PDB file of C-alpha atoms in Angstrom:
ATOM      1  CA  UNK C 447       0.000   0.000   0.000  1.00  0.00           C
ATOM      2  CA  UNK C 448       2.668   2.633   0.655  1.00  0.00           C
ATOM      3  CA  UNK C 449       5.057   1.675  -2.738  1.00  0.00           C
ATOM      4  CA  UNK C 450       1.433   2.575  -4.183  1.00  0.00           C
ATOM      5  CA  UNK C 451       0.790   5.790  -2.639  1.00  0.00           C
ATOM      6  CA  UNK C 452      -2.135   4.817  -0.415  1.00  0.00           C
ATOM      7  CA  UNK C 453      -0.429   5.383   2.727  1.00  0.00           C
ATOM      8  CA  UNK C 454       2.453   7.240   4.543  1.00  0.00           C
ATOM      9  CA  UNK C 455       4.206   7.941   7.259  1.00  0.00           C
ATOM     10  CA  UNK C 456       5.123  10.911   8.299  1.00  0.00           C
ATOM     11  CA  UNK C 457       8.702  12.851   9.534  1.00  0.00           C
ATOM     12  CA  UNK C 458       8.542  11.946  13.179  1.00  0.00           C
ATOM     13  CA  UNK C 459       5.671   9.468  13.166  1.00  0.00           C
ATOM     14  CA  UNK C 460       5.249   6.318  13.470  1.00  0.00           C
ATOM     15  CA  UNK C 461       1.348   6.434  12.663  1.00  0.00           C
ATOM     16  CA  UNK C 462       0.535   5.444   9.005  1.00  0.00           C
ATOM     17  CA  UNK C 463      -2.392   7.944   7.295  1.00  0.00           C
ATOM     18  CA  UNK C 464      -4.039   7.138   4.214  1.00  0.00           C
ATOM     19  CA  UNK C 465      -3.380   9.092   1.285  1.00  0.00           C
ATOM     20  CA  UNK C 466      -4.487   9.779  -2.339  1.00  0.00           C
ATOM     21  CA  UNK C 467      -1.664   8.541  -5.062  1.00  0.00           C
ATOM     22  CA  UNK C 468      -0.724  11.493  -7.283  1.00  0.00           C
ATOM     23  CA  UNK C 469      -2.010  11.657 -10.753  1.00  0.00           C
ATOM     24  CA  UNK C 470       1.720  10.349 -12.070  1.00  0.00           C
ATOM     25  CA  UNK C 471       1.814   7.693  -9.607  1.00  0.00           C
ATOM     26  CA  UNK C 472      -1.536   5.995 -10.797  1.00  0.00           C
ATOM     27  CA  UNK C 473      -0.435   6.797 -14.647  1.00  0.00           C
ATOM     28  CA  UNK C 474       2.561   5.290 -14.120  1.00  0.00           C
ATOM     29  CA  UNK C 475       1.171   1.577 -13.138  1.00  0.00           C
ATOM     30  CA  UNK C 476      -1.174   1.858 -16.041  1.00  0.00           C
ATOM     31  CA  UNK C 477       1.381   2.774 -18.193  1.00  0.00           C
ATOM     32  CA  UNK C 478       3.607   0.168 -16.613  1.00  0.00           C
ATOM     33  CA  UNK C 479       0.558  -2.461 -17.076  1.00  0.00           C
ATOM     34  CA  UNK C 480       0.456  -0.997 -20.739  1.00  0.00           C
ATOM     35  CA  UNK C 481       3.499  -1.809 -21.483  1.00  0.00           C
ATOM     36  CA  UNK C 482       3.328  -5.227 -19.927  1.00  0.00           C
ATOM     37  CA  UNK C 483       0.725  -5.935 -22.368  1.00  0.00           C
ATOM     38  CA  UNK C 484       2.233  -5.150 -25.438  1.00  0.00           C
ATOM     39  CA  UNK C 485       0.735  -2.022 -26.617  1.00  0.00           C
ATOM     40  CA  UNK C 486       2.376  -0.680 -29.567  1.00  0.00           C
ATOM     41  CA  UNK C 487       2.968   2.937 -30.943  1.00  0.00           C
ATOM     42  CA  UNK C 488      -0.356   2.357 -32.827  1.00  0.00           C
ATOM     43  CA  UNK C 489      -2.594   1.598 -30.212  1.00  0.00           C
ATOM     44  CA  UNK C 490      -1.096   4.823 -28.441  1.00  0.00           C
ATOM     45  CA  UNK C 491      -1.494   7.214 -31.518  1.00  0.00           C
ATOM     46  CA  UNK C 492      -5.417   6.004 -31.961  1.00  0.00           C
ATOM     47  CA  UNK C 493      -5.896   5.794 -28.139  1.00  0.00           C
ATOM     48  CA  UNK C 494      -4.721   9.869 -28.699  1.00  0.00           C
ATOM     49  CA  UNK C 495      -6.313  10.103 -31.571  1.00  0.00           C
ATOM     50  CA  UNK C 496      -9.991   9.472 -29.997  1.00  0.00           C
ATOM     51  CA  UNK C 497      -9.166  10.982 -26.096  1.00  0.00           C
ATOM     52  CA  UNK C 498      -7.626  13.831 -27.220  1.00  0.00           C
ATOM     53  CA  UNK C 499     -10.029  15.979 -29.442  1.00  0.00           C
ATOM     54  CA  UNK C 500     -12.693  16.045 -27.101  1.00  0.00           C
ATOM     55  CA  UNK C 501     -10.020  17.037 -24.383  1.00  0.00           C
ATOM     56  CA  UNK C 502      -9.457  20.066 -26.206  1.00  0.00           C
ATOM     57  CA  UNK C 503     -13.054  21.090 -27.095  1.00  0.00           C
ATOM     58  CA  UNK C 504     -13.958  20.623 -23.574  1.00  0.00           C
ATOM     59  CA  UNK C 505     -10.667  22.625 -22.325  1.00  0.00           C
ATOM     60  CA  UNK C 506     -12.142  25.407 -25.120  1.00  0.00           C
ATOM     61  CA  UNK C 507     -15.490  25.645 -23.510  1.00  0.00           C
ATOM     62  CA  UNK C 508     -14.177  25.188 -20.080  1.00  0.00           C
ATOM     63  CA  UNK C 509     -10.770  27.031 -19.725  1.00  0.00           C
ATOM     64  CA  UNK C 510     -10.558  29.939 -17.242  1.00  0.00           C
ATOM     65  CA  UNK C 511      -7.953  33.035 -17.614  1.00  0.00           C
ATOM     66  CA  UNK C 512      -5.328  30.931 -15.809  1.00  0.00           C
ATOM     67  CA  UNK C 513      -5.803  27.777 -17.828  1.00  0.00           C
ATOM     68  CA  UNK C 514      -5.760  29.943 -20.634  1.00  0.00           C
ATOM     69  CA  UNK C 515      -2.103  31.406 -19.659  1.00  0.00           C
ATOM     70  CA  UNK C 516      -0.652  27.934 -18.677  1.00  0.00           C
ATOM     71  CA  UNK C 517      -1.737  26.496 -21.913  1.00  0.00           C
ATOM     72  CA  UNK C 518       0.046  29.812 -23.546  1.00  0.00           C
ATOM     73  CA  UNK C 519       3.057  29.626 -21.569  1.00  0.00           C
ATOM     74  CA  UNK C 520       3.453  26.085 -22.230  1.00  0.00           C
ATOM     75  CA  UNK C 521       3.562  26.586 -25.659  1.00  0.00           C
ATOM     76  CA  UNK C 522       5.945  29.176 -25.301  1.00  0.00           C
ATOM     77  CA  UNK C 523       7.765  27.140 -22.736  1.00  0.00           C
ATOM     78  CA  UNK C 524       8.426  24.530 -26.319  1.00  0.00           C
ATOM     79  CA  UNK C 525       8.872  27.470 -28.719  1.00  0.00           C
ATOM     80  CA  UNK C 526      11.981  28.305 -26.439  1.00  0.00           C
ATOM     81  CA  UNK C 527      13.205  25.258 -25.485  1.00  0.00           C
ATOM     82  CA  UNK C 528      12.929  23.113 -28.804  1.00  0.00           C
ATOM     83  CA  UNK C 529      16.479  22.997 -29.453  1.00  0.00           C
ATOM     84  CA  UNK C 530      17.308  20.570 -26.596  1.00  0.00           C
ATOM     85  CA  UNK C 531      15.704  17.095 -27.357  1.00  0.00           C
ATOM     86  CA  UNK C 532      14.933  16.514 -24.102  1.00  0.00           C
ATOM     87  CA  UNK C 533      13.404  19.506 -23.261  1.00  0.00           C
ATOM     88  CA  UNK C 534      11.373  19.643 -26.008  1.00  0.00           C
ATOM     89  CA  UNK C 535       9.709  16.390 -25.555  1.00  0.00           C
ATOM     90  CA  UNK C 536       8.863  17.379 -21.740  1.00  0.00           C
ATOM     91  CA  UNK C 537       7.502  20.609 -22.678  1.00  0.00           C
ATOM     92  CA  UNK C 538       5.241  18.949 -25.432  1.00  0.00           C
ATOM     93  CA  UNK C 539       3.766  16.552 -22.988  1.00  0.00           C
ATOM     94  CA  UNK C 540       2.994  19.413 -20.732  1.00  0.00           C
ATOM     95  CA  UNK C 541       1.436  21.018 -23.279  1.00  0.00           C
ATOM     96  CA  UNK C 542      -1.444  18.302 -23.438  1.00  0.00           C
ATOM     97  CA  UNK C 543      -1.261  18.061 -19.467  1.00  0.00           C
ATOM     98  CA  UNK C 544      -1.815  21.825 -19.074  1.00  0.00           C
ATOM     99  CA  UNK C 545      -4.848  21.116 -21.638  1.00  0.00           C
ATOM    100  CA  UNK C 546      -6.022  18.470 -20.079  1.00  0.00           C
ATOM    101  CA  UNK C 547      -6.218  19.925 -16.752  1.00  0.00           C
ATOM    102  CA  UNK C 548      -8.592  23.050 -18.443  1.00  0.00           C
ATOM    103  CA  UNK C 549     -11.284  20.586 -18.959  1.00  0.00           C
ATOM    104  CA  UNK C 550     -11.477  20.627 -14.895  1.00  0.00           C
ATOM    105  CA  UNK C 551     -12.299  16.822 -15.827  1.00  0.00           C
ATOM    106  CA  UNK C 552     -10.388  14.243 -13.157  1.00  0.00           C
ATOM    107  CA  UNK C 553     -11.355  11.475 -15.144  1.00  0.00           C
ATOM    108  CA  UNK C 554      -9.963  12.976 -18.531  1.00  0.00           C
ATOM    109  CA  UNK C 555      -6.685  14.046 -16.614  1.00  0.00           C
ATOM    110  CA  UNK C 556      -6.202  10.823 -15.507  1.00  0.00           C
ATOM    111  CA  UNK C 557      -6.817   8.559 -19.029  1.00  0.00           C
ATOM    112  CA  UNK C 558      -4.957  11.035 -20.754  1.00  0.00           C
ATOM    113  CA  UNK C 559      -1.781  10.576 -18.306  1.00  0.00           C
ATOM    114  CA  UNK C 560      -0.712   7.026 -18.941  1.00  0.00           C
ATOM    115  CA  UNK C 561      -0.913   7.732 -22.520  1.00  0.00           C
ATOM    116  CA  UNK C 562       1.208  11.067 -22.336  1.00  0.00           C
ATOM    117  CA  UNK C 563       3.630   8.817 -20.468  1.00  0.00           C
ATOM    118  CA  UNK C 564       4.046   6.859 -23.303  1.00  0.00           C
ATOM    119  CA  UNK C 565       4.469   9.283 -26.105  1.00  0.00           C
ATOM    120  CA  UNK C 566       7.040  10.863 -24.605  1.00  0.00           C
ATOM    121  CA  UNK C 567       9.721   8.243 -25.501  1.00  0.00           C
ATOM    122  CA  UNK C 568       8.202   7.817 -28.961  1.00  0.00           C
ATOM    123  CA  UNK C 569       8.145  11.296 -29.683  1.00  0.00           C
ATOM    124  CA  UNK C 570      11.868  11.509 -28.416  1.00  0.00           C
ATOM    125  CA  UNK C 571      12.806   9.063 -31.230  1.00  0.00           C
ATOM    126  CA  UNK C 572      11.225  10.786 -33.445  1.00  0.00           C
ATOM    127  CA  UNK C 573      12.149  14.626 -33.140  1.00  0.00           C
ATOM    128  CA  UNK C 574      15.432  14.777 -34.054  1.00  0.00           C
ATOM    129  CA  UNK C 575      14.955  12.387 -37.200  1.00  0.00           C
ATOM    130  CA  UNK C 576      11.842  15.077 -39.096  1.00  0.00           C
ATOM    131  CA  UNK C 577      13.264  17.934 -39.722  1.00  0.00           C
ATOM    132  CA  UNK C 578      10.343  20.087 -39.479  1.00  0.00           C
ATOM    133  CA  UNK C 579       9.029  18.487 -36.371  1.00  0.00           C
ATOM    134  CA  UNK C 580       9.442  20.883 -33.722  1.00  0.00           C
ATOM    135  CA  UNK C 581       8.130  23.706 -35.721  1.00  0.00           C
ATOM    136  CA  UNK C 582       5.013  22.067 -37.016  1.00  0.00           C
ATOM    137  CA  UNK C 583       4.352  21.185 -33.164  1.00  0.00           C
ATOM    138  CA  UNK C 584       5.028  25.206 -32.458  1.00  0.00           C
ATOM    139  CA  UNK C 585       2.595  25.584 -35.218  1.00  0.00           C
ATOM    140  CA  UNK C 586      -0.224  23.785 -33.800  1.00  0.00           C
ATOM    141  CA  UNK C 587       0.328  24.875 -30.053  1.00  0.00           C
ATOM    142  CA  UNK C 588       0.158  28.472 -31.185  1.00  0.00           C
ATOM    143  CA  UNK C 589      -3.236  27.492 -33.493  1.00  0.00           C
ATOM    144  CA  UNK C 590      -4.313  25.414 -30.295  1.00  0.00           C
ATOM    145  CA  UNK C 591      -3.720  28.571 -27.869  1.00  0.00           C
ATOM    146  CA  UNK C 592      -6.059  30.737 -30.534  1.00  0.00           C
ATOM    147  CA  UNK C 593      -8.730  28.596 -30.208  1.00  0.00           C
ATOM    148  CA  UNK C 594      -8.819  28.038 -26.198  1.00  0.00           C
ATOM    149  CA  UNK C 595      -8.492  32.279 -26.220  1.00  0.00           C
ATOM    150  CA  UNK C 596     -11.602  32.615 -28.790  1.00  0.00           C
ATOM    151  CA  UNK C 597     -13.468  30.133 -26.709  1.00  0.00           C
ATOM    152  CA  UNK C 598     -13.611  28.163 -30.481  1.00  0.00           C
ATOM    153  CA  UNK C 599     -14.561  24.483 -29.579  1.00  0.00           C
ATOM    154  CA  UNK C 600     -14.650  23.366 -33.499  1.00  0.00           C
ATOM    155  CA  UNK C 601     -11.249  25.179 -33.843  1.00  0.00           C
ATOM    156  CA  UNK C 602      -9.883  23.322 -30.657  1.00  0.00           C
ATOM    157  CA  UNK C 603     -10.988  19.735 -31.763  1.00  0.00           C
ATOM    158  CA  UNK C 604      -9.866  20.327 -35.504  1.00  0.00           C
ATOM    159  CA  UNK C 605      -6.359  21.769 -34.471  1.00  0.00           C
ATOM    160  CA  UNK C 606      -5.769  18.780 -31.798  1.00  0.00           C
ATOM    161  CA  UNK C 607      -6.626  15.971 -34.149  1.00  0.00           C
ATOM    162  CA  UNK C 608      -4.368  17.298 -36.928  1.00  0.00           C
ATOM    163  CA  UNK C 609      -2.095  17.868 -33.962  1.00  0.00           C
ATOM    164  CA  UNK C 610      -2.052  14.215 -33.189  1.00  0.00           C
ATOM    165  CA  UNK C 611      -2.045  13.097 -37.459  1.00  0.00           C
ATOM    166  CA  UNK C 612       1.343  14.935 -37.093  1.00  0.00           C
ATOM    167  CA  UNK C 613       2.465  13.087 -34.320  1.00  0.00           C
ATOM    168  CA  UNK C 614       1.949  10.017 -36.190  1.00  0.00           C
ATOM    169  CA  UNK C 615       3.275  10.909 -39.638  1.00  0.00           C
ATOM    170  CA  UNK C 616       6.506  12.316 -38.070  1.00  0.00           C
ATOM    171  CA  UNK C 617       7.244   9.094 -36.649  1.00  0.00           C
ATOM    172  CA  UNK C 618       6.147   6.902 -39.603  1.00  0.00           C
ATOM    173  CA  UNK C 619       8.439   9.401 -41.573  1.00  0.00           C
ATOM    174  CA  UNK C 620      10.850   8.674 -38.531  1.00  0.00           C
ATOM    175  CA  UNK C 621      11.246   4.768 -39.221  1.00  0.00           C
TER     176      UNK C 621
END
């Protein structure tokens, strides 16, 4: 129960208290049970493909002013960063978490995490071998931000699936 983040002990104590396991901690054993079961890139990409459209047209009806800046600054956060692989890659996932969390939906938040965990080392192979990866991500973050600011929930949904088309052409294009 404790390696799974249902209970702790506190500095000092010796009393156990229940707690709630973080939103990584419970993506990472689905990810880890994922993996275990042989999901490929494919099943990833469509499982993306159908969460992640709706994510953003609820995040576009949803989204308050602070969302709204996160999402921006986390797009900005990539636009500055791309050069460094590694960097890059962590500030796209946060792009979808920062989404994610302006659909004020706990359930989205938490099937979109396992899957985010898994992109991230596919879409680390993949940047440095398409040349116009990183901007075309840039692209659709900054078409993305546009939409959540205008409130546009057709925008939103149409910008994220292309968004996620990309994804997967860059890494078929990738080998």
């Amino acid at each position: 129960l404790q390696s799974n983040g249902l209970l702790t002990r506190r500095r000092g104590s010796k009393r156990m208290v229940v707690t709630r396991p973080g939103d990584s901690s419970v993506a990472e054993g689905v990810s880890r049970a994922l993996a275990l079961n042989d999901v490929t890139y494919f099943d990833v990409w469509e499982s993306l493909t159908i969460l992640e459209p709706p994510i953003a047209e609820a995040a576009a009806r949803r989204r308050t002013d602070e969302n709204l800046k996160r999402i921006c600054d986390a797009a900005a956060d990539f636009a500055a960063d791309s050069a460094n692989t590694e960097a890059a890659v962590e500030r796209a996932a946060q792009f979808f978490r920062v989404v994610g969390e302006a659909t004020h939906n706990r359930v989205l938040m938490l099937a979109q995490e396992p899957l985010l965990q898994l992109l991230v080392p596919s879409l680390g192979a993949m940047i440095d071998r398409v040349a116009q990866a990183r901007s075309r991500i840039a692209t659709a973050q900054k078409r993305l931000c546009e939409a959540f600011r205008g409130r546009d929930v057709e925008a939103a949904g149409t910008w994220m699936a292309k968004h996620i088309r990309d994804f997967k052409r860059g890494y078929e294009i990738a080998g």
